[in-house]
PDB file of N, CA and C in Angstrom:
ATOM      1  N   MET A   1    -107.392  24.004 -74.768  1.00 65.00           N
ATOM      2  CA  MET A   1    -106.731  24.786 -73.532  1.00 65.00           C
ATOM      3  C   MET A   1    -106.066  23.934 -72.306  1.00 65.00           C
ATOM      4  N   LYS A   2    -106.151  23.017 -72.445  1.00 73.00           N
ATOM      5  CA  LYS A   2    -105.437  22.251 -71.225  1.00 73.00           C
ATOM      6  C   LYS A   2    -103.990  22.131 -71.584  1.00 73.00           C
ATOM      7  N   TYR A   3    -103.839  22.412 -72.865  1.00 79.00           N
ATOM      8  CA  TYR A   3    -102.244  22.005 -73.404  1.00 79.00           C
ATOM      9  C   TYR A   3    -101.750  23.226 -73.732  1.00 79.00           C
ATOM     10  N   SER A   4    -102.558  24.304 -73.662  1.00 86.00           N
ATOM     11  CA  SER A   4    -102.051  25.889 -74.086  1.00 86.00           C
ATOM     12  C   SER A   4    -100.796  26.423 -73.344  1.00 86.00           C
ATOM     13  N   PHE A   5    -101.011  26.151 -71.901  1.00 83.00           N
ATOM     14  CA  PHE A   5     -99.793  26.662 -71.352  1.00 83.00           C
ATOM     15  C   PHE A   5     -98.764  25.872 -71.563  1.00 83.00           C
ATOM     16  N   PHE A   6     -98.808  24.750 -71.723  1.00 83.00           N
ATOM     17  CA  PHE A   6     -97.645  23.599 -71.799  1.00 83.00           C
ATOM     18  C   PHE A   6     -96.950  23.904 -73.023  1.00 83.00           C
ATOM     19  N   LEU A   7     -97.981  24.148 -74.650  1.00 85.00           N
ATOM     20  CA  LEU A   7     -97.039  24.482 -75.587  1.00 85.00           C
ATOM     21  C   LEU A   7     -96.411  25.740 -75.491  1.00 85.00           C
ATOM     22  N   ALA A   8     -96.841  26.724 -74.753  1.00 86.00           N
ATOM     23  CA  ALA A   8     -96.310  28.128 -74.778  1.00 86.00           C
ATOM     24  C   ALA A   8     -95.007  28.119 -74.065  1.00 86.00           C
ATOM     25  N   ALA A   9     -94.930  27.278 -72.863  1.00 87.00           N
ATOM     26  CA  ALA A   9     -93.560  27.311 -72.228  1.00 87.00           C
ATOM     27  C   ALA A   9     -92.492  26.310 -73.217  1.00 87.00           C
ATOM     28  N   LEU A  10     -93.198  25.423 -73.647  1.00 84.00           N
ATOM     29  CA  LEU A  10     -92.191  24.764 -74.784  1.00 84.00           C
ATOM     30  C   LEU A  10     -91.602  25.408 -75.578  1.00 84.00           C
ATOM     31  N   ALA A  11     -92.285  26.427 -76.321  1.00 84.00           N
ATOM     32  CA  ALA A  11     -92.170  27.206 -77.454  1.00 84.00           C
ATOM     33  C   ALA A  11     -90.800  28.280 -77.050  1.00 84.00           C
ATOM     34  N   VAL A  12     -91.244  28.744 -75.846  1.00 83.00           N
ATOM     35  CA  VAL A  12     -90.217  29.717 -75.102  1.00 83.00           C
ATOM     36  C   VAL A  12     -88.952  29.098 -75.042  1.00 83.00           C
ATOM     37  N   MET A  13     -88.907  27.664 -74.453  1.00 81.00           N
ATOM     38  CA  MET A  13     -87.520  26.938 -74.370  1.00 81.00           C
ATOM     39  C   MET A  13     -86.719  26.757 -75.576  1.00 81.00           C
ATOM     40  N   ILE A  14     -87.683  26.179 -76.460  1.00 81.00           N
ATOM     41  CA  ILE A  14     -86.752  25.923 -77.709  1.00 81.00           C
ATOM     42  C   ILE A  14     -86.352  27.085 -78.411  1.00 81.00           C
ATOM     43  N   SER A  15     -87.226  28.294 -78.194  1.00 80.00           N
ATOM     44  CA  SER A  15     -86.535  29.527 -78.942  1.00 80.00           C
ATOM     45  C   SER A  15     -85.292  30.004 -78.100  1.00 80.00           C
ATOM     46  N   LEU A  16     -85.378  29.773 -76.820  1.00 76.00           N
ATOM     47  CA  LEU A  16     -84.177  30.349 -76.414  1.00 76.00           C
ATOM     48  C   LEU A  16     -82.963  29.359 -76.424  1.00 76.00           C
ATOM     49  N   ALA A  17     -83.135  27.954 -76.529  1.00 72.00           N
ATOM     50  CA  ALA A  17     -82.045  27.220 -76.722  1.00 72.00           C
ATOM     51  C   ALA A  17     -81.560  27.318 -78.091  1.00 72.00           C
ATOM     52  N   ALA A  18     -82.120  27.648 -79.230  1.00 68.00           N
ATOM     53  CA  ALA A  18     -81.767  27.821 -80.460  1.00 68.00           C
ATOM     54  C   ALA A  18     -80.603  29.250 -80.508  1.00 68.00           C
ATOM     55  N   CYS A  19     -80.872  30.086 -79.403  1.00 68.00           N
ATOM     56  CA  CYS A  19     -80.082  31.335 -79.789  1.00 68.00           C
ATOM     57  C   CYS A  19     -78.612  31.120 -79.565  1.00 68.00           C
ATOM     58  N   ASP A  20     -77.887  31.851 -80.545  1.00 68.00           N
ATOM     59  CA  ASP A  20     -76.380  31.713 -80.468  1.00 68.00           C
ATOM     60  C   ASP A  20     -75.639  32.551 -79.407  1.00 68.00           C
ATOM     61  N   LYS A  21     -75.178  31.732 -78.510  1.00 67.00           N
ATOM     62  CA  LYS A  21     -74.764  32.355 -77.352  1.00 67.00           C
ATOM     63  C   LYS A  21     -73.483  32.761 -77.423  1.00 67.00           C
ATOM     64  N   PRO A  22     -72.546  33.980 -76.992  1.00 66.00           N
ATOM     65  CA  PRO A  22     -71.327  34.212 -77.339  1.00 66.00           C
ATOM     66  C   PRO A  22     -70.440  33.681 -76.651  1.00 66.00           C
ATOM     67  N   ALA A  23     -69.331  33.274 -76.863  1.00 65.00           N
ATOM     68  CA  ALA A  23     -68.083  32.636 -76.005  1.00 65.00           C
ATOM     69  C   ALA A  23     -67.715  33.680 -74.979  1.00 65.00           C
ATOM     70  N   ALA A  24     -67.880  33.048 -73.600  1.00 67.00           N
ATOM     71  CA  ALA A  24     -67.282  33.932 -72.630  1.00 67.00           C
ATOM     72  C   ALA A  24     -65.783  34.069 -72.486  1.00 67.00           C
ATOM     73  N   ASN A  25     -65.483  35.312 -72.678  1.00 70.00           N
ATOM     74  CA  ASN A  25     -64.128  35.716 -72.780  1.00 70.00           C
ATOM     75  C   ASN A  25     -63.761  35.872 -71.047  1.00 70.00           C
ATOM     76  N   SER A  26     -63.090  35.190 -70.356  1.00 70.00           N
ATOM     77  CA  SER A  26     -62.822  35.243 -68.877  1.00 70.00           C
ATOM     78  C   SER A  26     -61.527  35.329 -68.953  1.00 70.00           C
ATOM     79  N   ALA A  27     -60.753  36.517 -68.296  1.00 72.00           N
ATOM     80  CA  ALA A  27     -59.349  36.545 -68.008  1.00 72.00           C
ATOM     81  C   ALA A  27     -58.796  35.489 -67.407  1.00 72.00           C
ATOM     82  N   ALA A  28     -57.420  35.046 -67.500  1.00 74.00           N
ATOM     83  CA  ALA A  28     -56.762  34.067 -66.826  1.00 74.00           C
ATOM     84  C   ALA A  28     -56.613  34.453 -65.363  1.00 74.00           C
ATOM     85  N   PRO A  29     -56.853  33.518 -64.427  1.00 75.00           N
ATOM     86  CA  PRO A  29     -56.820  33.911 -63.296  1.00 75.00           C
ATOM     87  C   PRO A  29     -55.222  34.450 -62.766  1.00 75.00           C
ATOM     88  N   ALA A  30     -55.367  35.473 -61.733  1.00 79.00           N
ATOM     89  CA  ALA A  30     -53.877  35.956 -61.316  1.00 79.00           C
ATOM     90  C   ALA A  30     -53.320  34.618 -60.522  1.00 79.00           C
ATOM     91  N   VAL A  31     -52.104  34.589 -60.763  1.00 80.00           N
ATOM     92  CA  VAL A  31     -50.953  33.676 -59.938  1.00 80.00           C
ATOM     93  C   VAL A  31     -50.830  34.326 -58.484  1.00 80.00           C
ATOM     94  N   VAL A  32     -51.158  33.575 -57.565  1.00 82.00           N
ATOM     95  CA  VAL A  32     -50.741  34.357 -56.272  1.00 82.00           C
ATOM     96  C   VAL A  32     -49.632  33.201 -55.461  1.00 82.00           C
ATOM     97  N   VAL A  33     -48.533  33.958 -55.470  1.00 82.00           N
ATOM     98  CA  VAL A  33     -47.479  33.279 -54.874  1.00 82.00           C
ATOM     99  C   VAL A  33     -47.531  33.091 -53.191  1.00 82.00           C
ATOM    100  N   VAL A  34     -47.459  31.891 -52.754  1.00 82.00           N
ATOM    101  CA  VAL A  34     -47.649  31.699 -50.978  1.00 82.00           C
ATOM    102  C   VAL A  34     -46.275  31.281 -50.895  1.00 82.00           C
ATOM    103  N   PRO A  35     -45.623  31.797 -49.876  1.00 82.00           N
ATOM    104  CA  PRO A  35     -44.424  31.510 -49.554  1.00 82.00           C
ATOM    105  C   PRO A  35     -44.579  30.065 -48.818  1.00 82.00           C
ATOM    106  N   GLY A  36     -43.471  29.495 -48.722  1.00 81.00           N
ATOM    107  CA  GLY A  36     -43.424  28.063 -47.901  1.00 81.00           C
ATOM    108  C   GLY A  36     -43.266  28.055 -46.648  1.00 81.00           C
ATOM    109  N   PRO A  37     -42.883  26.984 -45.912  1.00 84.00           N
ATOM    110  CA  PRO A  37     -42.598  27.201 -44.556  1.00 84.00           C
ATOM    111  C   PRO A  37     -41.221  27.644 -44.339  1.00 84.00           C
ATOM    112  N   ALA A  38     -41.230  28.518 -43.238  1.00 82.00           N
ATOM    113  CA  ALA A  38     -39.839  28.923 -42.994  1.00 82.00           C
ATOM    114  C   ALA A  38     -38.910  27.955 -42.722  1.00 82.00           C
ATOM    115  N   GLY A  39     -37.582  28.149 -43.128  1.00 83.00           N
ATOM    116  CA  GLY A  39     -36.331  27.180 -43.006  1.00 83.00           C
ATOM    117  C   GLY A  39     -35.677  27.583 -41.653  1.00 83.00           C
ATOM    118  N   ALA A  40     -34.506  26.661 -41.330  1.00 86.00           N
ATOM    119  CA  ALA A  40     -33.967  27.210 -39.979  1.00 86.00           C
ATOM    120  C   ALA A  40     -33.338  28.522 -40.162  1.00 86.00           C
ATOM    121  N   PRO A  41     -33.168  29.166 -38.961  1.00 86.00           N
ATOM    122  CA  PRO A  41     -32.320  30.147 -38.935  1.00 86.00           C
ATOM    123  C   PRO A  41     -30.755  30.183 -39.537  1.00 86.00           C
ATOM    124  N   GLY A  42     -30.086  31.095 -40.075  1.00 87.00           N
ATOM    125  CA  GLY A  42     -29.019  31.006 -40.431  1.00 87.00           C
ATOM    126  C   GLY A  42     -27.812  31.353 -39.231  1.00 87.00           C
ATOM    127  N   PRO A  43     -26.442  31.336 -39.355  1.00 89.00           N
ATOM    128  CA  PRO A  43     -25.865  31.686 -37.814  1.00 89.00           C
ATOM    129  C   PRO A  43     -25.565  32.888 -37.832  1.00 89.00           C
ATOM    130  N   ALA A  44     -25.327  33.350 -36.705  1.00 88.00           N
ATOM    131  CA  ALA A  44     -25.462  34.827 -36.089  1.00 88.00           C
ATOM    132  C   ALA A  44     -24.096  35.427 -37.066  1.00 88.00           C
ATOM    133  N   GLY A  45     -24.277  36.695 -37.053  1.00 88.00           N
ATOM    134  CA  GLY A  45     -23.386  37.569 -37.854  1.00 88.00           C
ATOM    135  C   GLY A  45     -22.234  37.780 -37.113  1.00 88.00           C
ATOM    136  N   ALA A  46     -21.035  38.355 -37.550  1.00 91.00           N
ATOM    137  CA  ALA A  46     -19.829  38.574 -36.674  1.00 91.00           C
ATOM    138  C   ALA A  46     -19.921  39.940 -35.963  1.00 91.00           C
ATOM    139  N   THR A  47     -19.622  40.107 -34.802  1.00 90.00           N
ATOM    140  CA  THR A  47     -19.589  41.381 -34.008  1.00 90.00           C
ATOM    141  C   THR A  47     -19.207  42.635 -34.537  1.00 90.00           C
ATOM    142  N   GLY A  48     -19.819  43.495 -34.647  1.00 88.00           N
ATOM    143  CA  GLY A  48     -19.435  45.053 -34.953  1.00 88.00           C
ATOM    144  C   GLY A  48     -18.370  45.608 -34.223  1.00 88.00           C
ATOM    145  N   SER A  49     -17.665  46.308 -34.882  1.00 90.00           N
ATOM    146  CA  SER A  49     -16.555  47.125 -34.512  1.00 90.00           C
ATOM    147  C   SER A  49     -17.010  47.977 -33.030  1.00 90.00           C
ATOM    148  N   GLU A  50     -15.999  48.226 -32.065  1.00 89.00           N
ATOM    149  CA  GLU A  50     -16.199  49.239 -31.408  1.00 89.00           C
ATOM    150  C   GLU A  50     -16.479  50.803 -31.931  1.00 89.00           C
ATOM    151  N   GLY A  51     -17.550  51.741 -31.295  1.00 87.00           N
ATOM    152  CA  GLY A  51     -17.789  52.799 -31.694  1.00 87.00           C
ATOM    153  C   GLY A  51     -16.617  53.845 -31.194  1.00 87.00           C
ATOM    154  N   ALA A  52     -16.840  54.994 -31.837  1.00 87.00           N
ATOM    155  CA  ALA A  52     -15.537  55.877 -31.462  1.00 87.00           C
ATOM    156  C   ALA A  52     -16.023  56.637 -29.937  1.00 87.00           C
ATOM    157  N   THR A  53     -15.052  57.042 -29.063  1.00 84.00           N
ATOM    158  CA  THR A  53     -15.263  57.622 -27.782  1.00 84.00           C
ATOM    159  C   THR A  53     -16.035  59.009 -28.065  1.00 84.00           C
ATOM    160  N   GLY A  54     -16.858  59.351 -27.270  1.00 78.00           N
ATOM    161  CA  GLY A  54     -17.324  60.565 -27.425  1.00 78.00           C
ATOM    162  C   GLY A  54     -16.514  61.782 -26.874  1.00 78.00           C
ATOM    163  N   ALA A  55     -16.703  63.025 -27.276  1.00 71.00           N
ATOM    164  CA  ALA A  55     -16.270  64.125 -26.673  1.00 71.00           C
ATOM    165  C   ALA A  55     -16.179  64.449 -25.509  1.00 71.00           C
ATOM    166  N   THR A  56     -15.310  65.049 -24.796  1.00 70.00           N
ATOM    167  CA  THR A  56     -15.224  65.593 -23.250  1.00 70.00           C
ATOM    168  C   THR A  56     -16.237  66.624 -23.153  1.00 70.00           C
ATOM    169  N   GLY A  57     -16.567  67.196 -21.992  1.00 64.00           N
ATOM    170  CA  GLY A  57     -17.287  68.472 -21.844  1.00 64.00           C
ATOM    171  C   GLY A  57     -16.296  69.891 -22.164  1.00 64.00           C
ATOM    172  N   ALA A  58     -14.770  69.798 -22.077  1.00 64.00           N
ATOM    173  CA  ALA A  58     -14.195  70.981 -21.850  1.00 64.00           C
ATOM    174  C   ALA A  58     -14.237  71.474 -23.239  1.00 64.00           C
ATOM    175  N   GLY A  59     -14.452  70.860 -24.297  1.00 64.00           N
ATOM    176  CA  GLY A  59     -14.762  71.611 -25.607  1.00 64.00           C
ATOM    177  C   GLY A  59     -15.908  72.224 -25.888  1.00 64.00           C
ATOM    178  N   VAL A  60     -16.944  72.488 -25.077  1.00 65.00           N
ATOM    179  CA  VAL A  60     -18.168  72.815 -25.137  1.00 65.00           C
ATOM    180  C   VAL A  60     -18.046  74.310 -25.248  1.00 65.00           C
ATOM    181  N   ALA A  61     -18.533  74.950 -26.451  1.00 72.00           N
ATOM    182  CA  ALA A  61     -18.436  76.439 -26.686  1.00 72.00           C
ATOM    183  C   ALA A  61     -19.216  77.183 -25.381  1.00 72.00           C
ATOM    184  N   VAL A  62     -20.429  76.658 -25.270  1.00 76.00           N
ATOM    185  CA  VAL A  62     -21.396  77.373 -24.211  1.00 76.00           C
ATOM    186  C   VAL A  62     -21.517  76.234 -23.034  1.00 76.00           C
ATOM    187  N   PRO A  63     -20.883  76.742 -21.884  1.00 75.00           N
ATOM    188  CA  PRO A  63     -21.161  75.591 -20.668  1.00 75.00           C
ATOM    189  C   PRO A  63     -22.546  75.890 -20.240  1.00 75.00           C
ATOM    190  N   GLY A  64     -23.028  74.839 -19.288  1.00 79.00           N
ATOM    191  CA  GLY A  64     -24.421  74.923 -18.890  1.00 79.00           C
ATOM    192  C   GLY A  64     -24.380  75.500 -17.927  1.00 79.00           C
ATOM    193  N   PRO A  65     -25.797  75.955 -17.127  1.00 85.00           N
ATOM    194  CA  PRO A  65     -25.747  76.748 -15.970  1.00 85.00           C
ATOM    195  C   PRO A  65     -25.364  76.181 -14.719  1.00 85.00           C
ATOM    196  N   ALA A  66     -24.941  77.004 -13.669  1.00 85.00           N
ATOM    197  CA  ALA A  66     -24.406  76.514 -12.334  1.00 85.00           C
ATOM    198  C   ALA A  66     -25.607  75.581 -11.541  1.00 85.00           C
ATOM    199  N   GLY A  67     -25.403  74.799 -10.816  1.00 87.00           N
ATOM    200  CA  GLY A  67     -26.325  74.201 -10.121  1.00 87.00           C
ATOM    201  C   GLY A  67     -26.949  75.069  -9.124  1.00 87.00           C
ATOM    202  N   ALA A  68     -27.834  74.539  -8.421  1.00 90.00           N
ATOM    203  CA  ALA A  68     -28.434  75.254  -7.442  1.00 90.00           C
ATOM    204  C   ALA A  68     -27.665  74.965  -6.139  1.00 90.00           C
ATOM    205  N   THR A  69     -27.854  75.549  -4.984  1.00 91.00           N
ATOM    206  CA  THR A  69     -27.077  75.625  -4.064  1.00 91.00           C
ATOM    207  C   THR A  69     -27.629  74.574  -2.920  1.00 91.00           C
ATOM    208  N   GLY A  70     -26.783  73.874  -2.257  1.00 89.00           N
ATOM    209  CA  GLY A  70     -26.959  72.762  -1.498  1.00 89.00           C
ATOM    210  C   GLY A  70     -27.890  73.043  -0.315  1.00 89.00           C
ATOM    211  N   ALA A  71     -28.373  72.349   0.351  1.00 90.00           N
ATOM    212  CA  ALA A  71     -29.134  72.285   1.641  1.00 90.00           C
ATOM    213  C   ALA A  71     -28.210  72.513   2.739  1.00 90.00           C
ATOM    214  N   THR A  72     -28.587  73.115   3.749  1.00 91.00           N
ATOM    215  CA  THR A  72     -27.900  73.326   4.950  1.00 91.00           C
ATOM    216  C   THR A  72     -27.656  72.036   5.516  1.00 91.00           C
ATOM    217  N   GLY A  73     -26.170  71.917   6.090  1.00 88.00           N
ATOM    218  CA  GLY A  73     -25.890  70.828   6.943  1.00 88.00           C
ATOM    219  C   GLY A  73     -26.249  70.998   8.160  1.00 88.00           C
ATOM    220  N   ALA A  74     -26.140  69.541   8.965  1.00 90.00           N
ATOM    221  CA  ALA A  74     -26.889  69.546  10.246  1.00 90.00           C
ATOM    222  C   ALA A  74     -26.110  70.074  11.118  1.00 90.00           C
ATOM    223  N   THR A  75     -26.562  70.259  12.477  1.00 90.00           N
ATOM    224  CA  THR A  75     -25.734  71.163  13.476  1.00 90.00           C
ATOM    225  C   THR A  75     -24.758  70.041  13.956  1.00 90.00           C
ATOM    226  N   GLY A  76     -23.552  70.474  14.497  1.00 87.00           N
ATOM    227  CA  GLY A  76     -22.522  69.618  14.996  1.00 87.00           C
ATOM    228  C   GLY A  76     -22.815  69.316  16.459  1.00 87.00           C
ATOM    229  N   ASN A  77     -22.257  68.308  17.015  1.00 89.00           N
ATOM    230  CA  ASN A  77     -22.206  68.087  18.475  1.00 89.00           C
ATOM    231  C   ASN A  77     -21.609  68.772  19.329  1.00 89.00           C
ATOM    232  N   ASP A  78     -21.927  68.966  20.541  1.00 88.00           N
ATOM    233  CA  ASP A  78     -21.279  69.977  21.326  1.00 88.00           C
ATOM    234  C   ASP A  78     -19.677  69.693  21.612  1.00 88.00           C
ATOM    235  N   GLY A  79     -18.852  70.312  21.748  1.00 86.00           N
ATOM    236  CA  GLY A  79     -17.429  70.174  21.978  1.00 86.00           C
ATOM    237  C   GLY A  79     -17.136  69.578  23.508  1.00 86.00           C
ATOM    238  N   VAL A  80     -15.999  69.012  23.724  1.00 90.00           N
ATOM    239  CA  VAL A  80     -15.583  68.743  25.072  1.00 90.00           C
ATOM    240  C   VAL A  80     -15.177  70.121  25.936  1.00 90.00           C
ATOM    241  N   ALA A  81     -15.435  70.083  27.314  1.00 87.00           N
ATOM    242  CA  ALA A  81     -14.885  71.457  27.907  1.00 87.00           C
ATOM    243  C   ALA A  81     -13.399  71.406  27.905  1.00 87.00           C
ATOM    244  N   GLY A  82     -13.215  72.412  27.778  1.00 85.00           N
ATOM    245  CA  GLY A  82     -11.313  72.713  27.837  1.00 85.00           C
ATOM    246  C   GLY A  82     -10.982  72.868  29.273  1.00 85.00           C
ATOM    247  N   ALA A  83      -9.544  72.727  29.012  1.00 88.00           N
ATOM    248  CA  ALA A  83      -8.837  72.197  30.542  1.00 88.00           C
ATOM    249  C   ALA A  83      -8.710  73.698  31.191  1.00 88.00           C
ATOM    250  N   ASP A  84      -8.565  73.620  32.704  1.00 87.00           N
ATOM    251  CA  ASP A  84      -8.501  74.658  33.523  1.00 87.00           C
ATOM    252  C   ASP A  84      -7.140  75.454  33.089  1.00 87.00           C
ATOM    253  N   GLY A  85      -7.356  77.166  33.269  1.00 85.00           N
ATOM    254  CA  GLY A  85      -6.475  78.130  32.805  1.00 85.00           C
ATOM    255  C   GLY A  85      -5.348  78.057  34.006  1.00 85.00           C
ATOM    256  N   SER A  86      -4.215  78.435  33.547  1.00 87.00           N
ATOM    257  CA  SER A  86      -3.091  78.572  34.768  1.00 87.00           C
ATOM    258  C   SER A  86      -3.650  79.605  35.543  1.00 87.00           C
ATOM    259  N   LYS A  87      -3.120  79.640  37.035  1.00 87.00           N
ATOM    260  CA  LYS A  87      -3.495  80.385  37.964  1.00 87.00           C
ATOM    261  C   LYS A  87      -2.971  81.715  38.038  1.00 87.00           C
ATOM    262  N   GLY A  88      -3.460  82.908  38.131  1.00 82.00           N
ATOM    263  CA  GLY A  88      -2.981  84.209  37.911  1.00 82.00           C
ATOM    264  C   GLY A  88      -1.933  84.313  39.089  1.00 82.00           C
ATOM    265  N   ASP A  89      -1.289  85.606  38.866  1.00 83.00           N
ATOM    266  CA  ASP A  89      -0.376  86.056  39.769  1.00 83.00           C
ATOM    267  C   ASP A  89      -1.113  86.790  41.454  1.00 83.00           C
ATOM    268  N   THR A  90      -0.718  86.518  42.364  1.00 82.00           N
ATOM    269  CA  THR A  90      -1.343  87.047  43.688  1.00 82.00           C
ATOM    270  C   THR A  90      -1.455  88.725  43.701  1.00 82.00           C
ATOM    271  N   GLY A  91      -2.311  89.343  43.956  1.00 74.00           N
ATOM    272  CA  GLY A  91      -2.395  90.893  43.781  1.00 74.00           C
ATOM    273  C   GLY A  91      -1.533  91.216  44.722  1.00 74.00           C
ATOM    274  N   LYS A  92      -1.183  92.720  44.363  1.00 74.00           N
ATOM    275  CA  LYS A  92      -0.139  93.560  45.039  1.00 74.00           C
ATOM    276  C   LYS A  92      -0.870  94.410  46.257  1.00 74.00           C
ATOM    277  N   THR A  93      -0.661  94.335  47.409  1.00 74.00           N
ATOM    278  CA  THR A  93      -1.127  95.357  48.387  1.00 74.00           C
ATOM    279  C   THR A  93      -0.737  96.597  48.369  1.00 74.00           C
ATOM    280  N   GLY A  94      -1.504  97.516  49.036  1.00 71.00           N
ATOM    281  CA  GLY A  94      -1.167  99.062  49.079  1.00 71.00           C
ATOM    282  C   GLY A  94      -1.462  99.507  47.760  1.00 71.00           C
ATOM    283  N   GLY A  95      -1.150 101.129  48.347  1.00 73.00           N
ATOM    284  CA  GLY A  95      -1.527 101.692  46.601  1.00 73.00           C
ATOM    285  C   GLY A  95      -2.888 102.853  46.959  1.00 73.00           C
ATOM    286  N   ASP A  96      -2.523 103.708  46.060  1.00 80.00           N
ATOM    287  CA  ASP A  96      -3.736 104.854  45.993  1.00 80.00           C
ATOM    288  C   ASP A  96      -5.018 104.559  45.563  1.00 80.00           C
ATOM    289  N   THR A  97      -5.697 103.462  45.646  1.00 77.00           N
ATOM    290  CA  THR A  97      -6.892 103.117  44.904  1.00 77.00           C
ATOM    291  C   THR A  97      -7.949 103.514  45.777  1.00 77.00           C
ATOM    292  N   VAL A  98      -9.169 104.426  45.178  1.00 79.00           N
ATOM    293  CA  VAL A  98      -9.937 104.999  45.917  1.00 79.00           C
ATOM    294  C   VAL A  98     -11.137 104.460  45.380  1.00 79.00           C
ATOM    295  N   VAL A  99     -12.377 103.896  46.310  1.00 81.00           N
ATOM    296  CA  VAL A  99     -13.497 103.397  45.694  1.00 81.00           C
ATOM    297  C   VAL A  99     -14.651 104.431  46.178  1.00 81.00           C
ATOM    298  N   VAL A 100     -15.268 104.732  45.167  1.00 84.00           N
ATOM    299  CA  VAL A 100     -16.566 105.796  45.516  1.00 84.00           C
ATOM    300  C   VAL A 100     -17.731 104.850  45.538  1.00 84.00           C
ATOM    301  N   VAL A 101     -18.464 105.273  46.572  1.00 88.00           N
ATOM    302  CA  VAL A 101     -19.895 104.346  47.028  1.00 88.00           C
ATOM    303  C   VAL A 101     -20.857 105.451  46.871  1.00 88.00           C
ATOM    304  N   PRO A 102     -21.975 105.303  45.845  1.00 88.00           N
ATOM    305  CA  PRO A 102     -23.033 106.230  45.603  1.00 88.00           C
ATOM    306  C   PRO A 102     -23.824 106.480  47.042  1.00 88.00           C
ATOM    307  N   ALA A 103     -24.493 107.554  47.104  1.00 89.00           N
ATOM    308  CA  ALA A 103     -25.287 108.009  48.181  1.00 89.00           C
ATOM    309  C   ALA A 103     -26.553 107.194  47.910  1.00 89.00           C
ATOM    310  N   GLN A 104     -27.132 106.594  48.827  1.00 87.00           N
ATOM    311  CA  GLN A 104     -28.292 106.157  48.592  1.00 87.00           C
ATOM    312  C   GLN A 104     -29.454 106.946  48.845  1.00 87.00           C
ATOM    313  N   LYS A 105     -30.612 106.978  48.222  1.00 78.00           N
ATOM    314  CA  LYS A 105     -31.739 107.748  48.064  1.00 78.00           C
ATOM    315  C   LYS A 105     -33.111 107.421  48.831  1.00 78.00           C
TER     316      LYS A 105
END
C-alpha cells in the first residue's frame, strides 16, 4: 500500500503521454507596419494667386435697415456780446399827443 498511490500516478502519466496530440493550427501572425522616423520637411510651396474682389453694396437687391438716430450734441459756448447799435434821431417837439392818466381808487 505504500506504493499504490505512486503507481497510480505513474500509470496516469504514461497513459496521458501515449495519447496522440493533434497538431496545433495557429494562424500566421499579422504583419504590423510601423512607420520609421520622420525625415526633413520639404521646401515651402509656391504662393497662391490673389483672390477675386468682392461685390460692392450697390448691387444688393434688398438694402439693410437704416441706423439708429445719433445722440444729441453738447451745448455750444455763449457768443460774444454784439456791438452797440447806431444812435436814433432826436425826437420832434410839439404836437397833439394826449396822455390819459387813470384815476386812483
